[in-house]
Amino acid sequence: MRHYLQFKDFRAEEYAHLFERAASIKRRFKNYERYQPLADRTLAMIFEKASTRTRVSFEAGMYQMGGSVVHLTTGDSQMGRAEPIEDSARVISRMVDIVMIRTFEHTKIERFAANSRVPVINGLTNEFHPCQILADLFTFIEARGMNQRGIVDADCLKGRVVAWVGDGNNMANTWLQAAEILGFTVHVSTPSGYEIDPVVAGIKNSACYKVFKNPRDACRDADLVTTDVWTSMGFEAENETRRSAFADWRVDSAMMALAKPDALFMHCLPAHRGEEVTAEVIDGPQSVVWDEAENRMHVQKALMEYLLLGRIG
Ligand code: CP
Ligand code: NVA
């Protein structure tokens, strides 16, 4: 049994498999072809923070694959009344086949997984958001590494430059792990006080990222420019301080112009136009944010298939 708690839980060749499966599963979905390998399987989704994309993509994806879902939040379950996470894991995992959790500290999902009889997927913690990066990488491959017949070339990520502009948060940490495993470089620029921490990110190879004081320098010649909200969920008390600290870390057309001419723009969403990104960029021709959001569902279907049924195809 495997869990998917961090990006580094899988190897490069497993990602190559997942990207191929995601492409195939997406093709079937677009052709209205029924694909229900998870009939009679149940996914429990536990949300301790808000969500639109993660909930809809997992829920719709599981139903499309023939399974069903149970949706729990802290407020409407005993987890919000101090039942230990270990006990919740023991009970829930006796009744369902797979669990997705969105929570605060990463240690919490680790404690759940350690007591779970079934695979556990990280739907976002304070430190990591692996399902999002899975979707982002698949979106990049679709745009730059797939031929007319839909053949996936995961190697197209090798040697690429991804510019990360903004907070050294869960998304940034996960980009670093992906760079280390898949062989690209992240150019990171954060305001001072909001830097990435390679120890928290859990990376060993410092060659997979470069730090830039000026966000414009990070964007220079990048293949992909990406950012995220200035204030992540759980940090709302810092909103005002962050708003002034991050004022120069807004992705705008001038920054995009420094990247490669065919550079893509991504944002995991939800976005705040006029804060971390201008409307011109997120709604402009280089932005692939809607494909990126849709692809959450396709890659997570491939992920659930892999965790529950192993290698198919
Ligand atoms: N990107 C993402 O995880 O979105 P939600 O918070 O809406 O799930
Ligand atoms: N970094 C953001 C991502 C939201 C999908 C957060 O944690 O709130």
Short mmCIF file of N, CA, C and O in Angstrom, two decimals, residues 124-207:
data_model
loop_
_atom_site.label_atom_id
_atom_site.label_comp_id
_atom_site.label_asym_id
_atom_site.label_seq_id
_atom_site.Cartn_x
_atom_site.Cartn_y
_atom_site.Cartn_z
N LEU A 124 -3.65 19.09 0.16
CA LEU A 124 -3.01 20.35 0.59
C LEU A 124 -2.79 20.35 2.09
O LEU A 124 -3.69 20.04 2.87
N THR A 125 -1.54 20.65 2.44
CA THR A 125 -1.19 20.92 3.84
C THR A 125 -0.48 22.27 3.85
O THR A 125 -0.21 22.85 2.79
N ASN A 126 -0.15 22.78 5.04
CA ASN A 126 0.59 24.04 5.10
C ASN A 126 1.90 23.94 4.31
O ASN A 126 2.38 24.94 3.77
N GLU A 127 2.46 22.75 4.22
CA GLU A 127 3.79 22.60 3.62
C GLU A 127 3.79 22.14 2.17
O GLU A 127 4.75 22.42 1.45
N PHE A 128 2.76 21.38 1.74
CA PHE A 128 2.81 20.78 0.40
C PHE A 128 1.44 20.76 -0.29
O PHE A 128 0.40 20.72 0.39
N HIS A 129 1.48 20.72 -1.64
CA HIS A 129 0.25 20.58 -2.43
C HIS A 129 0.57 19.74 -3.67
O HIS A 129 0.54 20.23 -4.80
N PRO A 130 0.88 18.45 -3.45
CA PRO A 130 1.40 17.63 -4.57
C PRO A 130 0.41 17.41 -5.71
O PRO A 130 0.83 17.34 -6.88
N CYS A 131 -0.91 17.30 -5.42
CA CYS A 131 -1.88 17.06 -6.51
C CYS A 131 -1.90 18.26 -7.46
O CYS A 131 -2.11 18.10 -8.67
N GLN A 132 -1.69 19.46 -6.93
CA GLN A 132 -1.69 20.65 -7.78
C GLN A 132 -0.48 20.64 -8.72
O GLN A 132 -0.61 20.93 -9.91
N ILE A 133 0.67 20.28 -8.20
CA ILE A 133 1.87 20.29 -9.05
C ILE A 133 1.78 19.17 -10.09
O ILE A 133 2.24 19.33 -11.23
N LEU A 134 1.16 18.06 -9.71
CA LEU A 134 0.91 16.99 -10.67
C LEU A 134 0.10 17.54 -11.85
O LEU A 134 0.43 17.30 -13.02
N ALA A 135 -0.93 18.31 -11.55
CA ALA A 135 -1.77 18.91 -12.60
C ALA A 135 -0.99 19.95 -13.39
O ALA A 135 -1.11 20.04 -14.62
N ASP A 136 -0.17 20.74 -12.72
CA ASP A 136 0.59 21.79 -13.39
C ASP A 136 1.59 21.19 -14.38
O ASP A 136 1.74 21.66 -15.51
N LEU A 137 2.27 20.13 -13.94
CA LEU A 137 3.25 19.49 -14.83
C LEU A 137 2.56 18.84 -16.02
O LEU A 137 3.04 18.92 -17.15
N PHE A 138 1.43 18.21 -15.77
CA PHE A 138 0.68 17.60 -16.87
C PHE A 138 0.23 18.68 -17.85
O PHE A 138 0.28 18.50 -19.07
N THR A 139 -0.16 19.83 -17.33
CA THR A 139 -0.60 20.94 -18.19
C THR A 139 0.57 21.44 -19.03
O THR A 139 0.42 21.75 -20.22
N PHE A 140 1.75 21.49 -18.45
CA PHE A 140 2.94 21.91 -19.21
C PHE A 140 3.24 20.89 -20.31
O PHE A 140 3.48 21.26 -21.46
N ILE A 141 3.16 19.61 -19.96
CA ILE A 141 3.44 18.56 -20.95
C ILE A 141 2.42 18.62 -22.09
O ILE A 141 2.80 18.53 -23.27
N GLU A 142 1.17 18.81 -21.76
CA GLU A 142 0.12 18.93 -22.79
C GLU A 142 0.44 20.05 -23.76
O GLU A 142 0.22 19.93 -24.96
N ALA A 143 0.94 21.17 -23.20
CA ALA A 143 1.20 22.34 -24.04
C ALA A 143 2.51 22.24 -24.80
O ALA A 143 2.63 22.77 -25.90
N ARG A 144 3.49 21.55 -24.24
CA ARG A 144 4.84 21.58 -24.83
C ARG A 144 5.43 20.20 -25.14
O ARG A 144 6.47 20.12 -25.80
N GLY A 145 4.81 19.13 -24.66
CA GLY A 145 5.47 17.82 -24.79
C GLY A 145 4.58 16.71 -25.30
O GLY A 145 4.83 15.54 -25.03
N MET A 146 3.51 17.08 -26.02
CA MET A 146 2.64 16.02 -26.53
C MET A 146 2.53 16.17 -28.03
O MET A 146 2.35 17.27 -28.53
N ASN A 147 2.66 15.05 -28.75
CA ASN A 147 2.51 15.16 -30.20
C ASN A 147 1.03 15.09 -30.60
O ASN A 147 0.15 14.95 -29.74
N GLN A 148 0.78 15.18 -31.91
CA GLN A 148 -0.59 15.24 -32.43
C GLN A 148 -1.43 14.04 -31.99
O GLN A 148 -2.62 14.14 -31.80
N ARG A 149 -0.76 12.87 -31.83
CA ARG A 149 -1.51 11.67 -31.46
C ARG A 149 -1.66 11.52 -29.94
O ARG A 149 -2.07 10.48 -29.45
N GLY A 150 -1.26 12.57 -29.24
CA GLY A 150 -1.44 12.55 -27.79
C GLY A 150 -0.39 11.72 -27.06
O GLY A 150 -0.62 11.24 -25.95
N ILE A 151 0.77 11.49 -27.70
CA ILE A 151 1.84 10.75 -27.05
C ILE A 151 2.57 11.71 -26.10
O ILE A 151 3.01 12.79 -26.49
N VAL A 152 2.66 11.27 -24.85
CA VAL A 152 3.20 12.13 -23.80
C VAL A 152 4.71 12.00 -23.71
O VAL A 152 5.23 10.89 -23.66
N ASP A 153 5.41 13.14 -23.69
CA ASP A 153 6.85 13.11 -23.51
C ASP A 153 7.19 13.84 -22.21
O ASP A 153 7.40 15.05 -22.19
N ALA A 154 7.27 13.05 -21.11
CA ALA A 154 7.54 13.66 -19.80
C ALA A 154 8.95 14.24 -19.76
O ALA A 154 9.24 15.12 -18.94
N ASP A 155 9.82 13.77 -20.66
CA ASP A 155 11.20 14.30 -20.69
C ASP A 155 11.24 15.76 -21.11
O ASP A 155 12.27 16.42 -20.96
N CYS A 156 10.13 16.26 -21.66
CA CYS A 156 10.12 17.67 -22.09
C CYS A 156 10.28 18.62 -20.90
O CYS A 156 10.51 19.80 -21.08
N LEU A 157 10.18 18.09 -19.69
CA LEU A 157 10.36 18.95 -18.50
C LEU A 157 11.83 19.16 -18.18
O LEU A 157 12.21 20.15 -17.55
N LYS A 158 12.65 18.22 -18.65
CA LYS A 158 14.08 18.25 -18.30
C LYS A 158 14.75 19.53 -18.80
O LYS A 158 14.56 19.93 -19.94
N GLY A 159 15.52 20.16 -17.92
CA GLY A 159 16.29 21.34 -18.30
C GLY A 159 15.47 22.62 -18.38
O GLY A 159 16.01 23.69 -18.68
N ARG A 160 14.18 22.56 -18.14
CA ARG A 160 13.33 23.75 -18.22
C ARG A 160 13.55 24.65 -16.99
O ARG A 160 14.04 24.19 -15.95
N VAL A 161 13.12 25.89 -17.15
CA VAL A 161 13.19 26.84 -16.03
C VAL A 161 11.78 27.29 -15.66
O VAL A 161 11.02 27.77 -16.50
N VAL A 162 11.44 27.10 -14.39
CA VAL A 162 10.15 27.53 -13.85
C VAL A 162 10.43 28.71 -12.91
O VAL A 162 11.24 28.58 -11.98
N ALA A 163 9.80 29.85 -13.15
CA ALA A 163 9.98 31.00 -12.26
C ALA A 163 8.88 31.01 -11.22
O ALA A 163 7.69 31.02 -11.57
N TRP A 164 9.27 30.98 -9.97
CA TRP A 164 8.30 31.07 -8.86
C TRP A 164 8.40 32.48 -8.28
O TRP A 164 9.43 32.87 -7.74
N VAL A 165 7.31 33.25 -8.38
CA VAL A 165 7.29 34.64 -7.91
C VAL A 165 6.29 34.73 -6.76
O VAL A 165 5.09 34.54 -6.97
N GLY A 166 6.77 35.00 -5.55
CA GLY A 166 5.82 35.17 -4.44
C GLY A 166 6.25 34.50 -3.16
O GLY A 166 7.42 34.52 -2.80
N ASP A 167 5.28 33.86 -2.51
CA ASP A 167 5.48 33.32 -1.17
C ASP A 167 6.25 32.00 -1.20
O ASP A 167 6.02 31.16 -2.09
N GLY A 168 7.12 31.79 -0.23
CA GLY A 168 7.82 30.50 -0.12
C GLY A 168 6.91 29.50 0.59
O GLY A 168 7.23 29.03 1.68
N ASN A 169 5.80 29.16 -0.05
CA ASN A 169 4.73 28.41 0.63
C ASN A 169 4.64 26.95 0.19
O ASN A 169 5.60 26.40 -0.39
N ASN A 170 3.48 26.33 0.46
CA ASN A 170 3.27 24.92 0.11
C ASN A 170 3.47 24.64 -1.39
O ASN A 170 4.01 23.59 -1.77
N MET A 171 3.04 25.55 -2.23
CA MET A 171 3.21 25.38 -3.68
C MET A 171 4.70 25.46 -4.04
O MET A 171 5.21 24.64 -4.81
N ALA A 172 5.39 26.45 -3.48
CA ALA A 172 6.82 26.61 -3.77
C ALA A 172 7.59 25.37 -3.33
O ALA A 172 8.42 24.83 -4.09
N ASN A 173 7.32 24.88 -2.13
CA ASN A 173 8.02 23.67 -1.64
C ASN A 173 7.81 22.50 -2.59
O ASN A 173 8.72 21.72 -2.86
N THR A 174 6.58 22.38 -3.08
CA THR A 174 6.26 21.22 -3.94
C THR A 174 6.92 21.38 -5.31
O THR A 174 7.38 20.39 -5.90
N TRP A 175 7.00 22.61 -5.81
CA TRP A 175 7.73 22.83 -7.07
C TRP A 175 9.19 22.39 -6.92
O TRP A 175 9.77 21.79 -7.83
N LEU A 176 9.79 22.69 -5.77
CA LEU A 176 11.20 22.31 -5.56
C LEU A 176 11.35 20.79 -5.59
O LEU A 176 12.28 20.26 -6.20
N GLN A 177 10.43 20.10 -4.92
CA GLN A 177 10.52 18.62 -4.93
C GLN A 177 10.38 18.09 -6.36
O GLN A 177 11.09 17.16 -6.76
N ALA A 178 9.47 18.69 -7.12
CA ALA A 178 9.26 18.22 -8.50
C ALA A 178 10.51 18.47 -9.33
O ALA A 178 10.91 17.62 -10.15
N ALA A 179 11.15 19.62 -9.12
CA ALA A 179 12.36 19.95 -9.89
C ALA A 179 13.46 18.94 -9.61
O ALA A 179 14.16 18.47 -10.52
N GLU A 180 13.59 18.57 -8.34
CA GLU A 180 14.64 17.61 -7.95
C GLU A 180 14.40 16.25 -8.60
O GLU A 180 15.33 15.60 -9.08
N ILE A 181 13.15 15.84 -8.66
CA ILE A 181 12.84 14.51 -9.19
C ILE A 181 12.82 14.49 -10.72
O ILE A 181 13.29 13.53 -11.34
N LEU A 182 12.32 15.55 -11.32
CA LEU A 182 12.09 15.51 -12.78
C LEU A 182 13.13 16.28 -13.59
O LEU A 182 13.04 16.33 -14.82
N GLY A 183 14.10 16.90 -12.91
CA GLY A 183 15.25 17.46 -13.65
C GLY A 183 15.04 18.82 -14.28
O GLY A 183 15.55 19.08 -15.37
N PHE A 184 14.31 19.70 -13.63
CA PHE A 184 14.26 21.09 -14.10
C PHE A 184 14.72 22.01 -12.96
O PHE A 184 15.08 21.53 -11.87
N THR A 185 14.75 23.32 -13.22
CA THR A 185 15.25 24.27 -12.21
C THR A 185 14.15 25.27 -11.87
O THR A 185 13.46 25.76 -12.77
N VAL A 186 14.02 25.59 -10.60
CA VAL A 186 13.05 26.62 -10.18
C VAL A 186 13.82 27.89 -9.83
O VAL A 186 14.75 27.84 -9.02
N HIS A 187 13.47 28.98 -10.48
CA HIS A 187 14.03 30.29 -10.15
C HIS A 187 13.08 30.94 -9.16
O HIS A 187 11.96 31.31 -9.52
N VAL A 188 13.50 31.03 -7.91
CA VAL A 188 12.61 31.46 -6.84
C VAL A 188 12.88 32.91 -6.46
O VAL A 188 14.02 33.29 -6.19
N SER A 189 11.83 33.72 -6.41
CA SER A 189 11.97 35.06 -5.85
C SER A 189 10.83 35.32 -4.87
O SER A 189 9.66 35.28 -5.25
N THR A 190 11.20 35.56 -3.63
CA THR A 190 10.22 35.84 -2.58
C THR A 190 10.64 37.13 -1.87
O THR A 190 11.82 37.45 -1.85
N PRO A 191 9.70 37.85 -1.26
CA PRO A 191 10.11 38.99 -0.43
C PRO A 191 10.93 38.48 0.76
O PRO A 191 10.77 37.31 1.15
N SER A 192 11.74 39.35 1.33
CA SER A 192 12.54 38.87 2.45
C SER A 192 11.61 38.61 3.65
O SER A 192 10.63 39.33 3.88
N GLY A 193 11.91 37.53 4.33
CA GLY A 193 11.04 37.09 5.43
C GLY A 193 10.07 36.00 4.99
O GLY A 193 9.41 35.37 5.83
N TYR A 194 9.97 35.77 3.68
CA TYR A 194 9.02 34.76 3.16
C TYR A 194 9.75 33.75 2.27
O TYR A 194 9.17 33.17 1.36
N GLU A 195 11.05 33.55 2.56
CA GLU A 195 11.89 32.69 1.72
C GLU A 195 11.47 31.22 1.81
O GLU A 195 10.84 30.82 2.80
N ILE A 196 11.91 30.45 0.83
CA ILE A 196 11.71 29.00 0.92
C ILE A 196 12.73 28.45 1.93
O ILE A 196 13.81 29.02 2.11
N ASP A 197 12.35 27.34 2.54
CA ASP A 197 13.26 26.67 3.46
C ASP A 197 13.50 25.27 2.90
O ASP A 197 12.61 24.42 2.94
N PRO A 198 14.71 25.02 2.36
CA PRO A 198 14.96 23.72 1.73
C PRO A 198 14.79 22.54 2.69
O PRO A 198 14.50 21.43 2.24
N VAL A 199 14.93 22.79 3.99
CA VAL A 199 14.75 21.69 4.96
C VAL A 199 13.26 21.34 5.04
O VAL A 199 12.87 20.18 4.96
N VAL A 200 12.42 22.38 5.15
CA VAL A 200 10.97 22.13 5.17
C VAL A 200 10.54 21.51 3.84
O VAL A 200 9.75 20.57 3.79
N ALA A 201 11.10 22.04 2.75
CA ALA A 201 10.74 21.51 1.42
C ALA A 201 11.22 20.07 1.25
O ALA A 201 10.69 19.34 0.43
N GLY A 202 12.21 19.69 2.03
CA GLY A 202 12.68 18.30 2.00
C GLY A 202 13.46 17.97 0.75
O GLY A 202 13.34 16.88 0.20
N ILE A 203 14.28 18.93 0.29
CA ILE A 203 15.10 18.63 -0.89
C ILE A 203 16.57 18.52 -0.49
O ILE A 203 17.03 19.17 0.44
N LYS A 204 17.26 17.67 -1.26
CA LYS A 204 18.67 17.43 -0.94
C LYS A 204 19.59 18.15 -1.91
O LYS A 204 20.69 18.55 -1.57
N ASN A 205 19.12 18.29 -3.15
CA ASN A 205 19.98 18.81 -4.21
C ASN A 205 19.73 20.30 -4.42
O ASN A 205 18.74 20.69 -5.03
N SER A 206 20.67 21.13 -3.95
CA SER A 206 20.45 22.58 -4.03
C SER A 206 20.57 23.09 -5.47
O SER A 206 20.25 24.25 -5.75
N ALA A 207 21.00 22.21 -6.40
CA ALA A 207 21.12 22.63 -7.80
C ALA A 207 19.75 22.73 -8.48
O ALA A 207 19.65 23.26 -9.60
#
